[in-house]
PDB file of N, CA and C in Angstrom:
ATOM      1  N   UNK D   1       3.188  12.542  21.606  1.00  0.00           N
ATOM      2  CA  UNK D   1       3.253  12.047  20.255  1.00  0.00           C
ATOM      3  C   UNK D   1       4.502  12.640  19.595  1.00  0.00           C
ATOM      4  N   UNK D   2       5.242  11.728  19.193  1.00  0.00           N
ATOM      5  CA  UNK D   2       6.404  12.191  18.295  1.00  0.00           C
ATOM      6  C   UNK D   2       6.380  12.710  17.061  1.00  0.00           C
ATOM      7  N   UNK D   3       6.556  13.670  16.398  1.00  0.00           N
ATOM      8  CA  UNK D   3       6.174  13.978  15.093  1.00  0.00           C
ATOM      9  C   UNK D   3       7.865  14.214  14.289  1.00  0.00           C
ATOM     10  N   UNK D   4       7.839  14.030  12.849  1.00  0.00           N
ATOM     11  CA  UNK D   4       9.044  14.490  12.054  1.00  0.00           C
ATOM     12  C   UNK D   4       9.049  16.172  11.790  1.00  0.00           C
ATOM     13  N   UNK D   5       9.731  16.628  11.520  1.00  0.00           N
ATOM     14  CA  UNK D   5      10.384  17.798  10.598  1.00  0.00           C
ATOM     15  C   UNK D   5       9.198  17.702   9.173  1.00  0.00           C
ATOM     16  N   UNK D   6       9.163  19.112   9.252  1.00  0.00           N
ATOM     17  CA  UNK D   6       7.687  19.255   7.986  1.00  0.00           C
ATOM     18  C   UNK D   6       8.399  19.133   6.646  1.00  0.00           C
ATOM     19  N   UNK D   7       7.822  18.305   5.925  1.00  0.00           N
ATOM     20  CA  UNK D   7       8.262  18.137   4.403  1.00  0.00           C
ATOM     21  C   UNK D   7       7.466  18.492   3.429  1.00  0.00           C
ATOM     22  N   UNK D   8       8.152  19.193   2.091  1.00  0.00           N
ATOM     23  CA  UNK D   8       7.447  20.024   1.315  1.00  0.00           C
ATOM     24  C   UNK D   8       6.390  19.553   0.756  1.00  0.00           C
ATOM     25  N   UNK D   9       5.610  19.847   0.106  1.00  0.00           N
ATOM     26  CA  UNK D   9       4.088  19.670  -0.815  1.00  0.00           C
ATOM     27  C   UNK D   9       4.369  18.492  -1.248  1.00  0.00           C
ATOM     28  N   UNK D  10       5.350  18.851  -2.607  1.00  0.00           N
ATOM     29  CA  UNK D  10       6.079  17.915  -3.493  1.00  0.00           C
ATOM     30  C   UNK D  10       6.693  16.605  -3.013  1.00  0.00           C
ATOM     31  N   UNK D  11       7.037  16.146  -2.281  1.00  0.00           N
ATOM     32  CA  UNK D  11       7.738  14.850  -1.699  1.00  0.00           C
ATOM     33  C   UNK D  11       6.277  14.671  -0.877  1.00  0.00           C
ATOM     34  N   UNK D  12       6.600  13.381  -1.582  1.00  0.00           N
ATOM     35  CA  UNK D  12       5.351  12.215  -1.169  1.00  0.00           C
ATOM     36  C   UNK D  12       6.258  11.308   0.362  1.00  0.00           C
ATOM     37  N   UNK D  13       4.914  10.662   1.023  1.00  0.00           N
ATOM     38  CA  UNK D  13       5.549  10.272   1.894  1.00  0.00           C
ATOM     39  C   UNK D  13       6.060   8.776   1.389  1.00  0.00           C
ATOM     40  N   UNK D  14       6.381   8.016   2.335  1.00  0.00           N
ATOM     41  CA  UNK D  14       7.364   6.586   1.063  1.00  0.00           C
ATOM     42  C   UNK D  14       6.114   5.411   2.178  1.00  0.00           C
ATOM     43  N   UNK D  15       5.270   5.753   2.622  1.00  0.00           N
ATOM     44  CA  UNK D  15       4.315   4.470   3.152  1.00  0.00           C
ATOM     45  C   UNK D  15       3.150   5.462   3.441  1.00  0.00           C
ATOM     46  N   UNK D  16       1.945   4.269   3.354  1.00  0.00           N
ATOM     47  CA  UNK D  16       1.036   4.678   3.695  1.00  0.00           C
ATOM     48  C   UNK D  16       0.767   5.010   5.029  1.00  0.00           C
ATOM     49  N   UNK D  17      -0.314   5.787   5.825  1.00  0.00           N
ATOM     50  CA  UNK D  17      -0.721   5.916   7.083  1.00  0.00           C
ATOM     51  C   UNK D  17      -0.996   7.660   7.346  1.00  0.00           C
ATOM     52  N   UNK D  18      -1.297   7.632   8.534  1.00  0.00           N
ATOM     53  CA  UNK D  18      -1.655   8.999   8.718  1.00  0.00           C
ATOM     54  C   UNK D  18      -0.660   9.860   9.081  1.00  0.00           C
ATOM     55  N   UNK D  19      -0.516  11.247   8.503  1.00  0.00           N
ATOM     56  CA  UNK D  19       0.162  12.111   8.575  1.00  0.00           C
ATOM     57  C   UNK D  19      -0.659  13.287   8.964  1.00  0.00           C
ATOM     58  N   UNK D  20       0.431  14.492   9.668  1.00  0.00           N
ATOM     59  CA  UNK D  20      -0.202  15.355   9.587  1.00  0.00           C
ATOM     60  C   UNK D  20      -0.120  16.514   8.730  1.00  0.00           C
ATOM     61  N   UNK D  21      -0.919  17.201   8.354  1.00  0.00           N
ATOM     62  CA  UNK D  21      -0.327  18.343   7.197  1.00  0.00           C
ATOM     63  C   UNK D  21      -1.172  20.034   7.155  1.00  0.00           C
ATOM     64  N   UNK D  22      -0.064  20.986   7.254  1.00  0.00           N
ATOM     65  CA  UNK D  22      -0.359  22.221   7.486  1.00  0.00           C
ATOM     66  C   UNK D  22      -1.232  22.698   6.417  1.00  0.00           C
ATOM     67  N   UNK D  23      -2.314  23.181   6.593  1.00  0.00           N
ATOM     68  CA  UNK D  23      -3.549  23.943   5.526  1.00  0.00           C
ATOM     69  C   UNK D  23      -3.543  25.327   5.349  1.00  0.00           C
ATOM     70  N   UNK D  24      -3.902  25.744   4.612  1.00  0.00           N
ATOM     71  CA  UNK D  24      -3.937  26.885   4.309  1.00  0.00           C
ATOM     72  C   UNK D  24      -3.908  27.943   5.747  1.00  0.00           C
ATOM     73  N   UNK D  25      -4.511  27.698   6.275  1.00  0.00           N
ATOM     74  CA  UNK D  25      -5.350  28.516   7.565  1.00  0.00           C
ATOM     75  C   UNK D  25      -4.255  28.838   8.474  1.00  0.00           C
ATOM     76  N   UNK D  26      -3.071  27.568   8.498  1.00  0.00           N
ATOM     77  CA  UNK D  26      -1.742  27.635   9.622  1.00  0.00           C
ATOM     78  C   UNK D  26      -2.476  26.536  10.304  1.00  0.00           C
ATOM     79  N   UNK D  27      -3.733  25.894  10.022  1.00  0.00           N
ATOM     80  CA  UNK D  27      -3.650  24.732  11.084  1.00  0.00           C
ATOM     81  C   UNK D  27      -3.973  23.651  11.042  1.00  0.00           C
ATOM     82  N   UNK D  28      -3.037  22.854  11.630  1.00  0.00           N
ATOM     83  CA  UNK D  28      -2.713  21.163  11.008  1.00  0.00           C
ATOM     84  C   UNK D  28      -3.737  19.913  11.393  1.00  0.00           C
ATOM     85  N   UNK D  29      -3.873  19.673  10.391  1.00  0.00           N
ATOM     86  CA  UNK D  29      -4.655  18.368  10.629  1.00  0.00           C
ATOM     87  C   UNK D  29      -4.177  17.338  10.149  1.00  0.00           C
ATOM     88  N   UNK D  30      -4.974  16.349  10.968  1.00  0.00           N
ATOM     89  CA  UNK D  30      -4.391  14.728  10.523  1.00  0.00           C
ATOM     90  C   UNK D  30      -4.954  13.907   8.943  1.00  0.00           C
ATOM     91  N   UNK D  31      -4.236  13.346   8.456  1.00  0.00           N
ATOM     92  CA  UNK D  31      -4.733  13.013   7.134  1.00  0.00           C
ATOM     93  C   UNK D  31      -4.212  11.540   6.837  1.00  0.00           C
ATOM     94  N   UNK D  32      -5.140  10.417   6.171  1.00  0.00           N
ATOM     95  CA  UNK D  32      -4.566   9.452   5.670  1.00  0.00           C
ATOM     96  C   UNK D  32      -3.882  10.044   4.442  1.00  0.00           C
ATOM     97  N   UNK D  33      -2.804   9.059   4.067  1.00  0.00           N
ATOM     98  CA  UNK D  33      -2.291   8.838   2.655  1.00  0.00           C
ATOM     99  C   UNK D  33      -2.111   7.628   2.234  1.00  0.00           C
ATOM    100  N   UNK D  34      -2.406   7.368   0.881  1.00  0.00           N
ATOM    101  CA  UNK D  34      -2.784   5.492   0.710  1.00  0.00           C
ATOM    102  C   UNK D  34      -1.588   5.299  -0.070  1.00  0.00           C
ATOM    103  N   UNK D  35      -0.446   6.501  -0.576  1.00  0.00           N
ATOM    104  CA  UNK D  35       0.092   5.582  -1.242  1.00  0.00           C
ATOM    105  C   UNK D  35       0.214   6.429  -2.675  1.00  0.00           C
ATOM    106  N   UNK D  36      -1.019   7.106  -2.750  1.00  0.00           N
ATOM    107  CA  UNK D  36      -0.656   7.868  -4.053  1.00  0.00           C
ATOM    108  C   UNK D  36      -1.830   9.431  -3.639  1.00  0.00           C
ATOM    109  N   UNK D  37      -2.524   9.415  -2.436  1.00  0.00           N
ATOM    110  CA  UNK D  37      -3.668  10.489  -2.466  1.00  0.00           C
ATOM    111  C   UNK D  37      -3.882  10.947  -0.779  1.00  0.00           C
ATOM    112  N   UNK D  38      -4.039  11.870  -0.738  1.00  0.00           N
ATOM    113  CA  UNK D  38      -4.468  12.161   0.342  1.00  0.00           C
ATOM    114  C   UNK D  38      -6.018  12.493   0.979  1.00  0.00           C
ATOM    115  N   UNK D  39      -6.430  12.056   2.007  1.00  0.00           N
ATOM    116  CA  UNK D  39      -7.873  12.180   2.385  1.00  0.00           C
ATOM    117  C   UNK D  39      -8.195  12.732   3.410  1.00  0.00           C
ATOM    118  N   UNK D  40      -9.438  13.474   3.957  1.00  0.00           N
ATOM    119  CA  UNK D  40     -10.285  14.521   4.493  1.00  0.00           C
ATOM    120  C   UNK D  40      -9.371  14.660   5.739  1.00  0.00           C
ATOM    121  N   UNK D  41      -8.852  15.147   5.990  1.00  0.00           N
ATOM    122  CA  UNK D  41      -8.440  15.724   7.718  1.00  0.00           C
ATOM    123  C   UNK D  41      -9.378  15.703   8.616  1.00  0.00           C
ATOM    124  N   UNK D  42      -8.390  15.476   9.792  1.00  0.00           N
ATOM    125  CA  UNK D  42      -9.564  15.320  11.261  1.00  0.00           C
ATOM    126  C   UNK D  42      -8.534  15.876  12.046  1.00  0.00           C
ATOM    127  N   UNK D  43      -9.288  16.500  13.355  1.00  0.00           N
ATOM    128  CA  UNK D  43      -8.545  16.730  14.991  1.00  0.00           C
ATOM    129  C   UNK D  43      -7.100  15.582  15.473  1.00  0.00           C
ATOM    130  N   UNK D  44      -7.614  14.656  15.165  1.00  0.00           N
ATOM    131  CA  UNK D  44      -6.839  13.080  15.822  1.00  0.00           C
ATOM    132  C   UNK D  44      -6.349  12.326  14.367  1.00  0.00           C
ATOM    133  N   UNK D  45      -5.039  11.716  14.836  1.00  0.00           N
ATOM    134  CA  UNK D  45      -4.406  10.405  14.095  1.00  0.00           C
ATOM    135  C   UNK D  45      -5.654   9.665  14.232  1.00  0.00           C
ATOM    136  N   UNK D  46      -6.568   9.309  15.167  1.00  0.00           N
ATOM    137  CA  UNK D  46      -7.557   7.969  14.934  1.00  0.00           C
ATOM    138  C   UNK D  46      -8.612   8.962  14.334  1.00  0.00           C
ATOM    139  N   UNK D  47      -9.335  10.154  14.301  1.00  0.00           N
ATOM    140  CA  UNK D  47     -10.453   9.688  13.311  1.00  0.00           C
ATOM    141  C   UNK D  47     -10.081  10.297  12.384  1.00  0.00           C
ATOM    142  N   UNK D  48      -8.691  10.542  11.446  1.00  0.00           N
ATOM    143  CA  UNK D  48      -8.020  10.748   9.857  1.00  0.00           C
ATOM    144  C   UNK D  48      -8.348   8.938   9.570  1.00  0.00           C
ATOM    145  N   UNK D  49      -8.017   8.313  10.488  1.00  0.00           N
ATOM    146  CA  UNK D  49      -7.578   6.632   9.683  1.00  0.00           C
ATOM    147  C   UNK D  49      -9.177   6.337  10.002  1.00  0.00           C
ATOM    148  N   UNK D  50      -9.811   6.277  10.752  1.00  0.00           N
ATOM    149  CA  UNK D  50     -11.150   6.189  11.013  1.00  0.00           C
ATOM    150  C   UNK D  50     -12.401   6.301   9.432  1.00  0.00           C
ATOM    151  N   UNK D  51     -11.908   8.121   9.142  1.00  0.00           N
ATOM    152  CA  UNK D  51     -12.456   8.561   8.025  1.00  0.00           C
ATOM    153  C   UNK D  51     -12.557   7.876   6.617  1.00  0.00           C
ATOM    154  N   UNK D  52     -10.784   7.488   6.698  1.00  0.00           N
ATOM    155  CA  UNK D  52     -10.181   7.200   5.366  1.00  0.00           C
ATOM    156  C   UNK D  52     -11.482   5.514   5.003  1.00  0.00           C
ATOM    157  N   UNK D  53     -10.925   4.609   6.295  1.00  0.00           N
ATOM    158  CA  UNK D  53     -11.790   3.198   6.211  1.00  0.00           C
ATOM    159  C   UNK D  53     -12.960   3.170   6.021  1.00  0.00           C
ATOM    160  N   UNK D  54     -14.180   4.888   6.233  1.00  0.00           N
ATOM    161  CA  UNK D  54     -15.423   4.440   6.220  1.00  0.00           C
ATOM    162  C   UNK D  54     -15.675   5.297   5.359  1.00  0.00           C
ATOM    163  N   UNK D  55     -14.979   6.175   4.651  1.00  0.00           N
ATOM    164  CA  UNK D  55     -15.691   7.169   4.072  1.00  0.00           C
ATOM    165  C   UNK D  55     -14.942   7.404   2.090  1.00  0.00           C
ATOM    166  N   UNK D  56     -14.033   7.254   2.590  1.00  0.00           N
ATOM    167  CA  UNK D  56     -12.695   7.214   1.233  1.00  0.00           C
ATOM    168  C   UNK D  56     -12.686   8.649   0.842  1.00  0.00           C
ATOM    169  N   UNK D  57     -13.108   9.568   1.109  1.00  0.00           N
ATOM    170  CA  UNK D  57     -12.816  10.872   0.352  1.00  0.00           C
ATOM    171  C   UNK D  57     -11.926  11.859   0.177  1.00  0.00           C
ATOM    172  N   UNK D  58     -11.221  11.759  -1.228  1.00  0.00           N
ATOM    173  CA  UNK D  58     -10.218  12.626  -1.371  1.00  0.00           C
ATOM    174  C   UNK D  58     -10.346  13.690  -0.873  1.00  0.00           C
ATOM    175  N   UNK D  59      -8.790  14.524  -0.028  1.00  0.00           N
ATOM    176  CA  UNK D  59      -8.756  15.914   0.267  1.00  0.00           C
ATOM    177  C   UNK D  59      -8.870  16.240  -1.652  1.00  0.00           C
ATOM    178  N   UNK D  60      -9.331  17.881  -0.650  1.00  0.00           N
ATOM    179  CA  UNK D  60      -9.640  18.764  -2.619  1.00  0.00           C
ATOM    180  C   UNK D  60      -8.040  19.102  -2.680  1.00  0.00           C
ATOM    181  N   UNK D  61      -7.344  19.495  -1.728  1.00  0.00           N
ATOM    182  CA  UNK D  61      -5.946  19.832  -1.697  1.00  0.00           C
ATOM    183  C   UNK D  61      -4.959  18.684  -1.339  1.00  0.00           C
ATOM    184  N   UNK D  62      -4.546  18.477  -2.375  1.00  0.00           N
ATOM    185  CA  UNK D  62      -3.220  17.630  -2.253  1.00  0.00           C
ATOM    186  C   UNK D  62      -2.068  17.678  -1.979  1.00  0.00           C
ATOM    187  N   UNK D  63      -1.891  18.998  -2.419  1.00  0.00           N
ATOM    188  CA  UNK D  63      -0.440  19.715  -2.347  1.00  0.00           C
ATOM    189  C   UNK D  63       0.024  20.908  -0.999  1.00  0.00           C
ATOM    190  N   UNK D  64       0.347  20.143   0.367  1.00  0.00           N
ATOM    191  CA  UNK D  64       0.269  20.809   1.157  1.00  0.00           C
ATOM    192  C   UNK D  64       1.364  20.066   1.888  1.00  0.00           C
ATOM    193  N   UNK D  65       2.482  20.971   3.110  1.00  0.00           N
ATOM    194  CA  UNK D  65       3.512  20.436   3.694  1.00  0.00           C
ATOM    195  C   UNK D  65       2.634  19.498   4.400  1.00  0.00           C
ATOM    196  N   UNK D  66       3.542  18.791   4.986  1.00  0.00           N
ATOM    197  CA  UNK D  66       3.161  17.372   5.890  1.00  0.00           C
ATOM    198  C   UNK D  66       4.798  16.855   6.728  1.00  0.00           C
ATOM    199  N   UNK D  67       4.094  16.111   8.186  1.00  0.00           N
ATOM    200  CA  UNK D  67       4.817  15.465   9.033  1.00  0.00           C
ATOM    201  C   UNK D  67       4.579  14.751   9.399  1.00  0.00           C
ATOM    202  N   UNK D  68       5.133  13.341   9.699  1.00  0.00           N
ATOM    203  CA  UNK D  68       4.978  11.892   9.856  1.00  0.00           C
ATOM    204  C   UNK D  68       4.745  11.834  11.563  1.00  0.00           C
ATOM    205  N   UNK D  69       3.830  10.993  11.970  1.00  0.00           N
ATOM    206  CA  UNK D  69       3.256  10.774  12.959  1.00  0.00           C
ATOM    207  C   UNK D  69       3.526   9.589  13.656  1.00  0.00           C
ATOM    208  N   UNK D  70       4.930   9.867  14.869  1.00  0.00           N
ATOM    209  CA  UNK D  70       5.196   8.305  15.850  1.00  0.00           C
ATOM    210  C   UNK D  70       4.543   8.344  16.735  1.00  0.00           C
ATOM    211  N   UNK D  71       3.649   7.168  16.887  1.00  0.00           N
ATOM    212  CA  UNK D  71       3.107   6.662  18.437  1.00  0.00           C
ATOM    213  C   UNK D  71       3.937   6.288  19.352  1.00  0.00           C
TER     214      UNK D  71
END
């Protein structure tokens, strides 16, 4: 899996889809972003987008680095 260079809290990503993003702890999980919010982290790119479609629940933390995820 190809991943980008980690980008700060503050810079939003410019499309929706799953990203991954470093947590407090030092360890990264996968997360949808719709666009304006970010939602619950998982192990895998498929069950972050999985979560987002069946469940909708905002992460409590929004403000955390993140890296874009190529298949």
């Amino acid at each position: 899996m190809k991943l980008t260079p980690w980008y700060l809290s503050f810079q939003k990503p410019t499309r929706t889809g799953v990203y991954e993003r470093k947590f407090h702890d030092g360890k990264p999980l996968f997360s949808f972003f719709d666009g304006h919010y970010w939602y619950l982290g998982d192990e895998t790119p498929d069950q972050a987008l999985h979560g987002f479609q069946y469940y909708h629940m905002q992460a409590d933390e929004q403000m955390l680095p993140w890296r874009g995820v190529a298949k």
